[in-house]
mmCIF file of C-alpha atoms in Angstrom:
data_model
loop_
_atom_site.group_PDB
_atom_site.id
_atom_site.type_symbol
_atom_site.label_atom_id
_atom_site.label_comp_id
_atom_site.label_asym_id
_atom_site.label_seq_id
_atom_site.Cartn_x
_atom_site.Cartn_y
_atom_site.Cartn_z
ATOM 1 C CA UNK A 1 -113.418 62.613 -156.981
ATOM 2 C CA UNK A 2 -115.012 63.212 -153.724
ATOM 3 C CA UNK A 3 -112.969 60.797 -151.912
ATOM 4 C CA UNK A 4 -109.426 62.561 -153.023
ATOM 5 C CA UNK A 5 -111.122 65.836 -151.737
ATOM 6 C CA UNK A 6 -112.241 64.532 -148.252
ATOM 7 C CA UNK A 7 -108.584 62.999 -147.613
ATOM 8 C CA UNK A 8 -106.501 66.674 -147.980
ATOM 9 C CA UNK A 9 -109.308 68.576 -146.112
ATOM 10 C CA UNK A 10 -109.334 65.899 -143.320
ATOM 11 C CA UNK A 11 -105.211 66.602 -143.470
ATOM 12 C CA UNK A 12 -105.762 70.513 -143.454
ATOM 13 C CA UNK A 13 -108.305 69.755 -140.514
ATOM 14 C CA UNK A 14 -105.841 67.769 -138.752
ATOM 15 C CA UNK A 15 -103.197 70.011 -139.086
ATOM 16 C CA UNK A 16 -104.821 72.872 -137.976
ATOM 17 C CA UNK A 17 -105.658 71.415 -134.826
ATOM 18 C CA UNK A 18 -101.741 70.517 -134.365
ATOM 19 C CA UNK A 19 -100.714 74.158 -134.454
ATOM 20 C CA UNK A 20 -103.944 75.434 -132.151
ATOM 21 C CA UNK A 21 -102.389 72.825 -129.141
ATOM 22 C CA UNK A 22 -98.735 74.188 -130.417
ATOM 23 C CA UNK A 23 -99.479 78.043 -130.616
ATOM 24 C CA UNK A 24 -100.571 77.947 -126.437
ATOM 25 C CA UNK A 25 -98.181 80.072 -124.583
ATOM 26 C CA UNK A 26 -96.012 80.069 -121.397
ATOM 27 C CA UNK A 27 -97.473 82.598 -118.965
ATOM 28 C CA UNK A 28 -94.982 83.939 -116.809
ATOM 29 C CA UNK A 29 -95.820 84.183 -112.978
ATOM 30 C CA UNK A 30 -97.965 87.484 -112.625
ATOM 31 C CA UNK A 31 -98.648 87.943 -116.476
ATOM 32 C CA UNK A 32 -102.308 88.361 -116.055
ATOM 33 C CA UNK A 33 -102.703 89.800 -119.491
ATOM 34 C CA UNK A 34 -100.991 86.861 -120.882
ATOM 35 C CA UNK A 35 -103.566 84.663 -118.750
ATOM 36 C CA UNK A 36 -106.436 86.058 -119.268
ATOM 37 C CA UNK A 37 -105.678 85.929 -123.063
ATOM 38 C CA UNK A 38 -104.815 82.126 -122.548
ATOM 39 C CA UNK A 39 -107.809 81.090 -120.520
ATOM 40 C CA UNK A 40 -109.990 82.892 -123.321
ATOM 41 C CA UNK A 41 -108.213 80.568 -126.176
ATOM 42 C CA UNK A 42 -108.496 77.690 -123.510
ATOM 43 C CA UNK A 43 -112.702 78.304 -122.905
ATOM 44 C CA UNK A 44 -113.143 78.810 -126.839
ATOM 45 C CA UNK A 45 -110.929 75.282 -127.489
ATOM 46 C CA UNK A 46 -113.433 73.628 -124.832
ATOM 47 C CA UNK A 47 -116.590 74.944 -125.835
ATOM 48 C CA UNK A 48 -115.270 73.892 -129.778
ATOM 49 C CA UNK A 49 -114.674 69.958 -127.924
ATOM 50 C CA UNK A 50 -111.035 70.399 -128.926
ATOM 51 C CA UNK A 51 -110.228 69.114 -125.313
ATOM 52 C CA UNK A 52 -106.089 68.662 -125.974
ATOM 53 C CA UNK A 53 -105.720 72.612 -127.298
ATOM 54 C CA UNK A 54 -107.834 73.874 -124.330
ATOM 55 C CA UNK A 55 -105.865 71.677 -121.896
ATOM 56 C CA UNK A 56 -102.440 73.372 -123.640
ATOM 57 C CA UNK A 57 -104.165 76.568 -123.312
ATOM 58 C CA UNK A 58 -104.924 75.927 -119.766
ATOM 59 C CA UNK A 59 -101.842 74.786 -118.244
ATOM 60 C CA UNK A 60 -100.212 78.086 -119.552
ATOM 61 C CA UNK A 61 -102.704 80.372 -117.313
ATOM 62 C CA UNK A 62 -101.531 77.483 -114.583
ATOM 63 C CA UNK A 63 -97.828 78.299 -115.223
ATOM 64 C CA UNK A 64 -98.598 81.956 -114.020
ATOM 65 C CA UNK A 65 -99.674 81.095 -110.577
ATOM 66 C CA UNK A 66 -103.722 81.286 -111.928
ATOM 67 C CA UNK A 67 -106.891 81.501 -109.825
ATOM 68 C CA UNK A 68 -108.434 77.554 -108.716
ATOM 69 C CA UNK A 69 -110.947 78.230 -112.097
ATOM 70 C CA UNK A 70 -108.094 77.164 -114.299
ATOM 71 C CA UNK A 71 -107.507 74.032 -112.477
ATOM 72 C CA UNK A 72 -110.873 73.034 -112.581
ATOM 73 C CA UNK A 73 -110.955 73.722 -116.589
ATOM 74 C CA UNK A 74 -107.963 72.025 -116.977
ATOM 75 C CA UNK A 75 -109.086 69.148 -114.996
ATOM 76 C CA UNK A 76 -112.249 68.807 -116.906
ATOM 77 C CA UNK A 77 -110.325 69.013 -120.288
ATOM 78 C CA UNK A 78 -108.025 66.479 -119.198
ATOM 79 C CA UNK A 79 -110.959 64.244 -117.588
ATOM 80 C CA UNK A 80 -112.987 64.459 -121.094
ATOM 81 C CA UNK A 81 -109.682 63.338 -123.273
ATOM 82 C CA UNK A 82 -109.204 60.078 -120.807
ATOM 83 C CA UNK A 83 -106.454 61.903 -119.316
ATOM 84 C CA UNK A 84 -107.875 60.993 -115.816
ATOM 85 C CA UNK A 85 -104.989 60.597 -113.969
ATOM 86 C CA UNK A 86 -103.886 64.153 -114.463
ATOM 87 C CA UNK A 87 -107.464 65.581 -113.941
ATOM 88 C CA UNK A 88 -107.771 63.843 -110.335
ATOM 89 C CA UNK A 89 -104.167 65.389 -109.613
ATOM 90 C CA UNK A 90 -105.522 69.166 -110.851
ATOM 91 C CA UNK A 91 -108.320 68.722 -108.672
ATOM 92 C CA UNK A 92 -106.618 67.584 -105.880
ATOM 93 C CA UNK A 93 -104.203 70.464 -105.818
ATOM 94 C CA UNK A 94 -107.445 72.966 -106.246
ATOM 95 C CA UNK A 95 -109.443 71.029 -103.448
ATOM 96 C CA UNK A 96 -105.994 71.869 -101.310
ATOM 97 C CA UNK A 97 -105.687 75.501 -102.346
ATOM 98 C CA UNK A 98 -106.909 78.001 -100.131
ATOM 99 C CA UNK A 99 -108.206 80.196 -102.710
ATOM 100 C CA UNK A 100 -110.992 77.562 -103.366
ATOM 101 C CA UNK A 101 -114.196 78.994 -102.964
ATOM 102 C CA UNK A 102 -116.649 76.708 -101.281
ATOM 103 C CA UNK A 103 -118.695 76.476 -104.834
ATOM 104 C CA UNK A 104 -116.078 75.495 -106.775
ATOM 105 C CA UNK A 105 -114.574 72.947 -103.767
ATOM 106 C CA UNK A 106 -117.883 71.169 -104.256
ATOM 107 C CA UNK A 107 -117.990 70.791 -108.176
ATOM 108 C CA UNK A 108 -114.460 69.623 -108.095
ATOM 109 C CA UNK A 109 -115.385 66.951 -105.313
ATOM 110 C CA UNK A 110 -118.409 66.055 -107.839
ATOM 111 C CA UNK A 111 -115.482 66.057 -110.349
ATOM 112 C CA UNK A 112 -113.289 63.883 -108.345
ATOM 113 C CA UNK A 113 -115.933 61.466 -107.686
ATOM 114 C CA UNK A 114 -116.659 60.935 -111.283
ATOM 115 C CA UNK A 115 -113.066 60.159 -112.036
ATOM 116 C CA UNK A 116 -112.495 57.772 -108.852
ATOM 117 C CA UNK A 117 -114.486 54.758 -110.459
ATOM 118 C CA UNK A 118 -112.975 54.354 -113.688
ATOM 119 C CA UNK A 119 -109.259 54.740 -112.670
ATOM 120 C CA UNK A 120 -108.160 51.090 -111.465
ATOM 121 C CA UNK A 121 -105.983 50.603 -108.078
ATOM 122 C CA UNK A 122 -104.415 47.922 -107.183
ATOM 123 C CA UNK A 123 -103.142 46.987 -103.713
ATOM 124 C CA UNK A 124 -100.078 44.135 -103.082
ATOM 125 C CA UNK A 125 -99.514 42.571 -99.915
ATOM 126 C CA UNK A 126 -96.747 40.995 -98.837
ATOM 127 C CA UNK A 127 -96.897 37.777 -96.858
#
């Protein structure tokens, strides 16, 4: 009996988390209200380890022009889902942005470092 129980409340469970990354808005350009609502749901997703919500939440503060902060969040959520690709690129385009305070430049060049060694390169030559 216990088994037929666990397999519907891992389903519910499963579920639920599908319509937390689908419920994460658009912010339009400017909508701070909207963004500040969206970085909220985005820090609460993180802080619950539900890394693929709070990167949804995250890039819709991003779509409304948002402080460097967001990039760095989203760039962590994406680093800690194997998404590391994307992370280097957020932290690139924060380490760029002149809105960067020289705190945050510095954790996202820790960041950055971190992510360098496990994404493989690989160089051709032609002879």
């Amino acid at each position: 009996m216990r088994l037929s129980l666990a397999v519907p409340a891992a389903l519910a469970f499963a579920f639920a988390a599908e319509a937390a990354r689908a419920e994460a808005p658009s912010c339009a350009a400017g909508d701070t209200a909207c963004g500040r609502e969206a970085f909220a749901r985005g820090t609460e997703r993180f802080d619950g380890g539900d890394y693929a919500a709070a990167s949804a939440w995250y890039g819709a503060v991003a779509s409304a022009d948002a402080h460097p902060t967001v990039l760095f969040n989203w760039a962590l959520s994406d680093a800690r889902r194997g998404k590391l690709v994307d992370a280097r690129a957020r932290l690139d385009a924060l380490l760029v942005d002149p809105r960067t305070d020289p705190e945050l430049r510095a954790r996202a060049d820790r960041e950055r470092e971190g992510i360098e060694a496990p994404v493989a390169r690989v160089r051709f030559e032609l002879l």
